[in-house]
C-alpha atoms as a PDB file:
ATOM      1  CA  MET A   1      -0.166   0.165   0.083  1.00  0.00           C
ATOM      2  CA  SER A   2       1.590   3.123  -1.219  1.00  0.00           C
ATOM      3  CA  ASN A   3       1.984   6.017   1.650  1.00  0.00           C
ATOM      4  CA  LEU A   4      -0.741   8.217   0.182  1.00  0.00           C
ATOM      5  CA  SER A   5      -3.278   5.185   0.407  1.00  0.00           C
ATOM      6  CA  LEU A   6      -2.019   5.365   4.368  1.00  0.00           C
ATOM      7  CA  LEU A   7      -2.817   8.914   4.861  1.00  0.00           C
ATOM      8  CA  ARG A   8      -5.674   8.800   3.987  1.00  0.00           C
ATOM      9  CA  LYS A   9      -6.910   5.826   5.630  1.00  0.00           C
ATOM     10  CA  ALA A  10      -5.419   7.349   8.650  1.00  0.00           C
ATOM     11  CA  LEU A  11      -7.412  10.701   8.226  1.00  0.00           C
ATOM     12  CA  GLY A  12     -10.619   8.626   7.476  1.00  0.00           C
ATOM     13  CA  SER A  13     -11.052   6.651  10.513  1.00  0.00           C
ATOM     14  CA  ASN A  14      -9.463   9.594  12.726  1.00  0.00           C
ATOM     15  CA  PHE A  15     -12.985  11.853  11.219  1.00  0.00           C
ATOM     16  CA  ILE A  16     -15.367   9.303  11.505  1.00  0.00           C
ATOM     17  CA  SER A  17     -14.528   8.669  15.065  1.00  0.00           C
ATOM     18  CA  ARG A  18     -14.056  12.393  16.167  1.00  0.00           C
ATOM     19  CA  SER A  19     -17.678  12.628  14.473  1.00  0.00           C
ATOM     20  CA  ALA A  20     -19.403   9.755  16.267  1.00  0.00           C
ATOM     21  CA  ALA A  21     -17.564  11.029  19.999  1.00  0.00           C
ATOM     22  CA  ALA A  22     -19.050  14.170  19.279  1.00  0.00           C
ATOM     23  CA  ASN A  23     -22.692  13.282  17.957  1.00  0.00           C
ATOM     24  CA  ASP A  24     -22.795  11.308  21.128  1.00  0.00           C
ATOM     25  CA  ARG A  25     -22.036  13.790  23.413  1.00  0.00           C
ATOM     26  CA  LEU A  26     -25.209  16.456  21.449  1.00  0.00           C
ATOM     27  CA  PRO A  27     -29.002  16.190  23.283  1.00  0.00           C
ATOM     28  CA  LEU A  28     -31.105  13.610  22.409  1.00  0.00           C
ATOM     29  CA  PHE A  29     -33.505  15.941  20.629  1.00  0.00           C
ATOM     30  CA  PHE A  30     -30.857  16.848  17.982  1.00  0.00           C
ATOM     31  CA  ARG A  31     -29.770  12.956  17.638  1.00  0.00           C
ATOM     32  CA  GLN A  32     -33.122  12.103  16.156  1.00  0.00           C
ATOM     33  CA  SER A  33     -33.519  11.213  12.485  1.00  0.00           C
ATOM     34  CA  PRO A  34     -34.616  13.707   9.594  1.00  0.00           C
ATOM     35  CA  SER A  35     -38.062  12.821   9.635  1.00  0.00           C
ATOM     36  CA  PHE A  36     -38.700  14.123  13.256  1.00  0.00           C
ATOM     37  CA  PHE A  37     -38.689  17.645  11.255  1.00  0.00           C
ATOM     38  CA  SER A  38     -40.333  16.268   8.469  1.00  0.00           C
ATOM     39  CA  THR A  39     -44.000  17.207   8.510  1.00  0.00           C
ATOM     40  CA  GLU A  40     -45.575  14.660   5.557  1.00  0.00           C
ATOM     41  CA  GLY A  41     -48.836  12.904   7.168  1.00  0.00           C
ATOM     42  CA  GLU A  42     -48.509  15.596  10.064  1.00  0.00           C
ATOM     43  CA  GLN A  43     -52.431  15.864  11.507  1.00  0.00           C
ATOM     44  CA  LEU A  44     -53.454  19.160  12.771  1.00  0.00           C
ATOM     45  CA  PRO A  45     -54.883  18.967  15.441  1.00  0.00           C
ATOM     46  CA  ALA A  46     -59.267  19.337  14.838  1.00  0.00           C
ATOM     47  CA  GLU A  47     -61.071  22.899  15.521  1.00  0.00           C
ATOM     48  CA  SER A  48     -63.374  23.109  18.553  1.00  0.00           C
ATOM     49  CA  PRO A  49     -66.583  23.146  17.634  1.00  0.00           C
ATOM     50  CA  ALA A  50     -68.327  26.380  16.737  1.00  0.00           C
ATOM     51  CA  ASP A  51     -71.258  27.798  19.198  1.00  0.00           C
ATOM     52  CA  SER A  52     -74.852  26.066  18.223  1.00  0.00           C
ATOM     53  CA  PHE A  53     -76.167  28.992  18.125  1.00  0.00           C
ATOM     54  CA  LEU A  54     -73.807  31.083  15.871  1.00  0.00           C
ATOM     55  CA  ASP A  55     -73.325  27.763  13.839  1.00  0.00           C
ATOM     56  CA  THR A  56     -75.671  28.322  10.152  1.00  0.00           C
ATOM     57  CA  SER A  57     -74.688  25.111   8.676  1.00  0.00           C
ATOM     58  CA  LYS A  58     -77.138  23.854  12.427  1.00  0.00           C
ATOM     59  CA  THR A  59     -80.198  25.248  10.631  1.00  0.00           C
ATOM     60  CA  THR A  60     -82.292  22.615  10.780  1.00  0.00           C
ATOM     61  CA  GLY A  61     -84.072  20.140  13.657  1.00  0.00           C
ATOM     62  CA  LEU A  62     -87.702  20.792  14.572  1.00  0.00           C
ATOM     63  CA  VAL A  63     -87.923  24.073  17.028  1.00  0.00           C
ATOM     64  CA  TYR A  64     -91.484  24.482  18.917  1.00  0.00           C
ATOM     65  CA  GLY A  65     -92.894  27.777  19.719  1.00  0.00           C
ATOM     66  CA  LYS A  66     -96.375  29.191  22.127  1.00  0.00           C
ATOM     67  CA  LEU A  67     -98.409  31.359  20.997  1.00  0.00           C
ATOM     68  CA  TYR A  68    -100.403  33.378  22.825  1.00  0.00           C
ATOM     69  CA  GLY A  69    -103.679  35.939  22.368  1.00  0.00           C
ATOM     70  CA  ILE A  70    -105.728  33.447  20.374  1.00  0.00           C
ATOM     71  CA  THR A  71    -109.470  32.960  21.169  1.00  0.00           C
ATOM     72  CA  ARG A  72    -111.818  30.502  20.731  1.00  0.00           C
ATOM     73  CA  ASN A  73    -112.451  31.266  17.502  1.00  0.00           C
ATOM     74  CA  THR A  74    -108.758  30.949  15.877  1.00  0.00           C
ATOM     75  CA  LEU A  75    -108.486  28.635  13.857  1.00  0.00           C
ATOM     76  CA  LYS A  76    -105.580  26.621  12.887  1.00  0.00           C
ATOM     77  CA  THR A  77    -105.596  27.492   9.549  1.00  0.00           C
ATOM     78  CA  ASP A  78    -106.146  30.927  10.341  1.00  0.00           C
ATOM     79  CA  MET A  79    -102.662  30.780  12.189  1.00  0.00           C
ATOM     80  CA  VAL A  80    -100.480  28.578   9.055  1.00  0.00           C
ATOM     81  CA  ASN A  81    -102.125  31.529   7.002  1.00  0.00           C
ATOM     82  CA  LEU A  82    -100.443  34.012   9.155  1.00  0.00           C
ATOM     83  CA  LEU A  83     -97.493  32.572   9.491  1.00  0.00           C
ATOM     84  CA  GLU A  84     -97.013  31.905   5.834  1.00  0.00           C
ATOM     85  CA  GLY A  85     -93.808  30.916   4.765  1.00  0.00           C
ATOM     86  CA  CYS A  86     -93.170  28.910   7.846  1.00  0.00           C
ATOM     87  CA  ASN A  87     -93.675  25.869   6.001  1.00  0.00           C
ATOM     88  CA  LEU A  88     -96.444  24.206   8.461  1.00  0.00           C
ATOM     89  CA  SER A  89     -99.580  21.930   7.945  1.00  0.00           C
ATOM     90  CA  LEU A  90    -102.482  21.925  10.629  1.00  0.00           C
ATOM     91  CA  ASP A  91    -100.711  19.183  11.942  1.00  0.00           C
ATOM     92  CA  ASP A  92     -97.695  21.183  13.385  1.00  0.00           C
ATOM     93  CA  LEU A  93    -100.187  22.722  15.912  1.00  0.00           C
ATOM     94  CA  LYS A  94    -101.925  22.549  18.714  1.00  0.00           C
ATOM     95  CA  VAL A  95    -103.934  23.885  21.044  1.00  0.00           C
ATOM     96  CA  GLU A  96    -103.649  24.201  25.298  1.00  0.00           C
ATOM     97  CA  TYR A  97    -106.733  24.886  26.970  1.00  0.00           C
ATOM     98  CA  SER A  98    -107.861  24.862  30.290  1.00  0.00           C
ATOM     99  CA  ARG A  99    -110.385  23.038  32.560  1.00  0.00           C
ATOM    100  CA  ILE A 100    -113.037  24.569  30.807  1.00  0.00           C
ATOM    101  CA  PHE A 101    -111.920  24.994  27.734  1.00  0.00           C
ATOM    102  CA  LYS A 102    -110.757  28.216  27.127  1.00  0.00           C
ATOM    103  CA  PRO A 103    -107.903  28.624  24.608  1.00  0.00           C
ATOM    104  CA  ILE A 104    -105.045  29.597  26.399  1.00  0.00           C
ATOM    105  CA  SER A 105    -101.823  28.715  23.836  1.00  0.00           C
ATOM    106  CA  MET A 106    -101.695  27.167  20.967  1.00  0.00           C
ATOM    107  CA  MET A 107     -98.475  25.475  20.677  1.00  0.00           C
ATOM    108  CA  ILE A 108     -96.400  25.209  17.262  1.00  0.00           C
ATOM    109  CA  GLN A 109     -93.697  22.319  15.648  1.00  0.00           C
ATOM    110  CA  PHE A 110     -91.755  24.325  12.736  1.00  0.00           C
ATOM    111  CA  PRO A 111     -89.750  22.395  10.897  1.00  0.00           C
ATOM    112  CA  SER A 112     -86.621  24.478  11.395  1.00  0.00           C
ATOM    113  CA  ARG A 113     -84.985  27.282  13.367  1.00  0.00           C
ATOM    114  CA  GLN A 114     -84.929  29.559  10.540  1.00  0.00           C
ATOM    115  CA  ALA A 115     -88.787  28.769   9.727  1.00  0.00           C
ATOM    116  CA  PHE A 116     -88.997  29.454  13.346  1.00  0.00           C
ATOM    117  CA  GLU A 117     -86.915  33.248  13.312  1.00  0.00           C
ATOM    118  CA  HIS A 118     -89.592  33.656  10.406  1.00  0.00           C
ATOM    119  CA  ALA A 119     -92.113  33.317  11.942  1.00  0.00           C
ATOM    120  CA  PHE A 120     -91.199  36.455  14.165  1.00  0.00           C
ATOM    121  CA  VAL A 121     -91.331  38.734  11.901  1.00  0.00           C
ATOM    122  CA  MET A 122     -94.411  37.457   9.903  1.00  0.00           C
ATOM    123  CA  ILE A 123     -96.147  38.238  13.652  1.00  0.00           C
ATOM    124  CA  ARG A 124     -94.302  41.613  13.739  1.00  0.00           C
ATOM    125  CA  ARG A 125     -95.490  42.751  10.427  1.00  0.00           C
ATOM    126  CA  LYS A 126     -99.207  41.181  10.380  1.00  0.00           C
ATOM    127  CA  GLY A 127    -100.294  40.064  14.413  1.00  0.00           C
ATOM    128  CA  ARG A 128     -99.234  42.326  16.237  1.00  0.00           C
ATOM    129  CA  LEU A 129    -101.854  40.634  18.592  1.00  0.00           C
ATOM    130  CA  TYR A 130     -99.584  37.416  19.488  1.00  0.00           C
ATOM    131  CA  ARG A 131     -97.254  37.256  21.409  1.00  0.00           C
ATOM    132  CA  MET A 132     -94.729  33.977  21.031  1.00  0.00           C
ATOM    133  CA  GLU A 133     -92.355  32.502  23.299  1.00  0.00           C
ATOM    134  CA  ARG A 134     -89.541  29.160  22.156  1.00  0.00           C
ATOM    135  CA  VAL A 135     -90.485  25.994  24.394  1.00  0.00           C
ATOM    136  CA  ASP A 136     -89.284  22.536  24.754  1.00  0.00           C
ATOM    137  CA  ARG A 137     -91.025  19.704  23.287  1.00  0.00           C
ATOM    138  CA  SER A 138     -91.503  17.836  26.288  1.00  0.00           C
ATOM    139  CA  GLN A 139     -94.582  20.484  26.205  1.00  0.00           C
ATOM    140  CA  TRP A 140     -95.764  19.931  23.048  1.00  0.00           C
ATOM    141  CA  ASP A 141     -95.695  16.072  23.846  1.00  0.00           C
ATOM    142  CA  LEU A 142     -97.832  16.533  26.302  1.00  0.00           C
ATOM    143  CA  LEU A 143    -101.184  17.930  24.621  1.00  0.00           C
ATOM    144  CA  SER A 144    -102.959  15.940  22.970  1.00  0.00           C
ATOM    145  CA  PRO A 145    -104.712  17.530  19.072  1.00  0.00           C
ATOM    146  CA  TYR A 146    -108.519  17.525  19.073  1.00  0.00           C
ATOM    147  CA  ASN A 147    -107.710  18.683  14.795  1.00  0.00           C
ATOM    148  CA  GLY A 148    -110.705  19.593  14.392  1.00  0.00           C
ATOM    149  CA  LYS A 149    -112.788  16.758  15.326  1.00  0.00           C
ATOM    150  CA  THR A 150    -113.871  17.459  18.622  1.00  0.00           C
ATOM    151  CA  VAL A 151    -116.977  19.407  19.525  1.00  0.00           C
ATOM    152  CA  LEU A 152    -117.287  20.295  23.183  1.00  0.00           C
ATOM    153  CA  LEU A 153    -121.084  21.292  24.390  1.00  0.00           C
ATOM    154  CA  GLN A 154    -121.889  23.839  26.682  1.00  0.00           C
ATOM    155  CA  GLY A 155    -124.829  24.854  29.102  1.00  0.00           C
ATOM    156  CA  ILE A 156    -126.324  21.040  29.248  1.00  0.00           C
ATOM    157  CA  PRO A 157    -128.799  20.745  31.657  1.00  0.00           C
ATOM    158  CA  ARG A 158    -127.410  19.155  35.122  1.00  0.00           C
ATOM    159  CA  ASN A 159    -130.418  16.037  34.641  1.00  0.00           C
ATOM    160  CA  ALA A 160    -129.632  15.738  31.079  1.00  0.00           C
ATOM    161  CA  MET A 161    -128.259  12.229  30.138  1.00  0.00           C
ATOM    162  CA  ILE A 162    -126.320  10.775  26.786  1.00  0.00           C
ATOM    163  CA  GLU A 163    -129.645  10.092  25.731  1.00  0.00           C
ATOM    164  CA  ASP A 164    -130.935  13.678  25.616  1.00  0.00           C
ATOM    165  CA  VAL A 165    -127.486  14.867  23.709  1.00  0.00           C
ATOM    166  CA  GLU A 166    -127.652  11.893  21.187  1.00  0.00           C
ATOM    167  CA  HIS A 167    -131.770  13.847  20.794  1.00  0.00           C
ATOM    168  CA  PHE A 168    -130.010  17.409  20.285  1.00  0.00           C
ATOM    169  CA  LEU A 169    -127.837  15.683  17.536  1.00  0.00           C
ATOM    170  CA  SER A 170    -130.475  14.125  15.514  1.00  0.00           C
ATOM    171  CA  GLY A 171    -129.322  14.118  12.232  1.00  0.00           C
ATOM    172  CA  CYS A 172    -125.412  14.289  12.090  1.00  0.00           C
ATOM    173  CA  ASP A 173    -122.942  11.942  11.698  1.00  0.00           C
ATOM    174  CA  TYR A 174    -120.939  11.514  14.958  1.00  0.00           C
ATOM    175  CA  ASP A 175    -119.165   8.579  17.064  1.00  0.00           C
ATOM    176  CA  GLY A 176    -122.043   7.915  19.636  1.00  0.00           C
ATOM    177  CA  THR A 177    -119.638   5.889  22.046  1.00  0.00           C
ATOM    178  CA  SER A 178    -117.573   9.226  22.139  1.00  0.00           C
ATOM    179  CA  ILE A 179    -120.034  11.327  24.211  1.00  0.00           C
ATOM    180  CA  ASN A 180    -118.433  12.654  27.398  1.00  0.00           C
ATOM    181  CA  ILE A 181    -120.440  13.751  29.632  1.00  0.00           C
ATOM    182  CA  PHE A 182    -119.007  16.120  32.733  1.00  0.00           C
ATOM    183  CA  ILE A 183    -119.082  18.677  35.153  1.00  0.00           C
ATOM    184  CA  ARG A 184    -116.416  22.122  35.534  1.00  0.00           C
ATOM    185  CA  SER A 185    -116.585  24.085  38.494  1.00  0.00           C
ATOM    186  CA  SER A 186    -117.214  28.183  37.443  1.00  0.00           C
ATOM    187  CA  PHE A 187    -118.531  30.819  38.857  1.00  0.00           C
ATOM    188  CA  PRO A 188    -121.743  31.309  40.109  1.00  0.00           C
ATOM    189  CA  ASP A 189    -122.088  27.794  39.356  1.00  0.00           C
ATOM    190  CA  PRO A 190    -120.795  24.692  37.892  1.00  0.00           C
ATOM    191  CA  ILE A 191    -121.344  23.939  34.809  1.00  0.00           C
ATOM    192  CA  LYS A 192    -121.976  20.565  32.875  1.00  0.00           C
ATOM    193  CA  MET A 193    -120.275  19.817  29.025  1.00  0.00           C
ATOM    194  CA  ALA A 194    -120.102  17.043  26.391  1.00  0.00           C
ATOM    195  CA  THR A 195    -117.573  16.121  24.128  1.00  0.00           C
ATOM    196  CA  VAL A 196    -118.373  14.509  20.874  1.00  0.00           C
ATOM    197  CA  LEU A 197    -116.076  13.200  18.645  1.00  0.00           C
ATOM    198  CA  PHE A 198    -116.571  13.420  14.447  1.00  0.00           C
ATOM    199  CA  PRO A 199    -115.430  11.657  11.823  1.00  0.00           C
ATOM    200  CA  SER A 200    -114.312  14.624  10.038  1.00  0.00           C
ATOM    201  CA  PRO A 201    -113.516  18.684  10.604  1.00  0.00           C
ATOM    202  CA  THR A 202    -116.161  19.248   8.113  1.00  0.00           C
ATOM    203  CA  GLN A 203    -118.611  16.698   9.935  1.00  0.00           C
ATOM    204  CA  ALA A 204    -117.860  18.749  12.926  1.00  0.00           C
ATOM    205  CA  MET A 205    -118.360  22.068  11.881  1.00  0.00           C
ATOM    206  CA  HIS A 206    -121.887  21.337   9.585  1.00  0.00           C
ATOM    207  CA  ALA A 207    -122.847  20.016  13.569  1.00  0.00           C
ATOM    208  CA  PHE A 208    -121.672  23.822  14.823  1.00  0.00           C
ATOM    209  CA  LEU A 209    -123.124  25.790  11.744  1.00  0.00           C
ATOM    210  CA  THR A 210    -126.759  23.242  12.380  1.00  0.00           C
ATOM    211  CA  LYS A 211    -126.769  22.912  16.282  1.00  0.00           C
ATOM    212  CA  ASN A 212    -125.037  25.501  17.817  1.00  0.00           C
ATOM    213  CA  ARG A 213    -127.456  27.965  20.353  1.00  0.00           C
ATOM    214  CA  GLY A 214    -129.918  25.406  19.979  1.00  0.00           C
ATOM    215  CA  PHE A 215    -132.127  23.753  23.229  1.00  0.00           C
ATOM    216  CA  CYS A 216    -131.585  20.467  25.237  1.00  0.00           C
ATOM    217  CA  LEU A 217    -133.993  19.657  27.260  1.00  0.00           C
ATOM    218  CA  ASN A 218    -134.765  23.740  28.333  1.00  0.00           C
ATOM    219  CA  ASN A 219    -131.444  24.654  28.513  1.00  0.00           C
ATOM    220  CA  ARG A 220    -129.553  26.687  25.583  1.00  0.00           C
ATOM    221  CA  ILE A 221    -126.070  24.750  24.673  1.00  0.00           C
ATOM    222  CA  SER A 222    -123.258  26.537  23.094  1.00  0.00           C
ATOM    223  CA  MET A 223    -121.007  24.924  21.049  1.00  0.00           C
ATOM    224  CA  GLN A 224    -117.444  24.817  20.403  1.00  0.00           C
ATOM    225  CA  VAL A 225    -115.342  22.532  17.533  1.00  0.00           C
ATOM    226  CA  LEU A 226    -111.916  22.247  19.491  1.00  0.00           C
ATOM    227  CA  GLN A 227    -109.033  22.564  17.453  1.00  0.00           C
END
């Protein structure tokens, strides 16, 4: 081997050993594989979810409202027309009654939050006599809908029997097994009432138009179609 080859071998061996020794003295952080610093395949932390109220993508899902200011003459169709653009059907409304069947409020099931907010715009524009607030679904579930098929008879004589109610409703198409007679406290005297179920809203309205203010025995009967 020539002197030049021996010199190169000696220098190379000495350089490698010094480099390895120097690397051993470096902190562990600097001795990691270069791939440690690579951004390839790196996963970014997921963004925290936006506030649900501000997240405009969450505009679907049922929202419930309670509308105040209705009267015994307020119909579901009146509300559907008032809240035009809210995509409501008659099945999306229920009326809340007191024990003597005085309307308290109307529960409304909106298809989305956008529809609920649009209802406020329509109420301010066309229905200033009404007031609406948001409620949870539990209040909606508690109400049983009458759907315009049930008629309330008020002022029935204290001695009246089911046969007397049937005679009063003669000529009307109704479910005879559905007649329910009861008494509610009122001022100055308790009131005897009855509810009767009809096959459809049309037949219930026909009974109202033909029998309202008629007589059962000697008492004048006031009728109301329950929504």
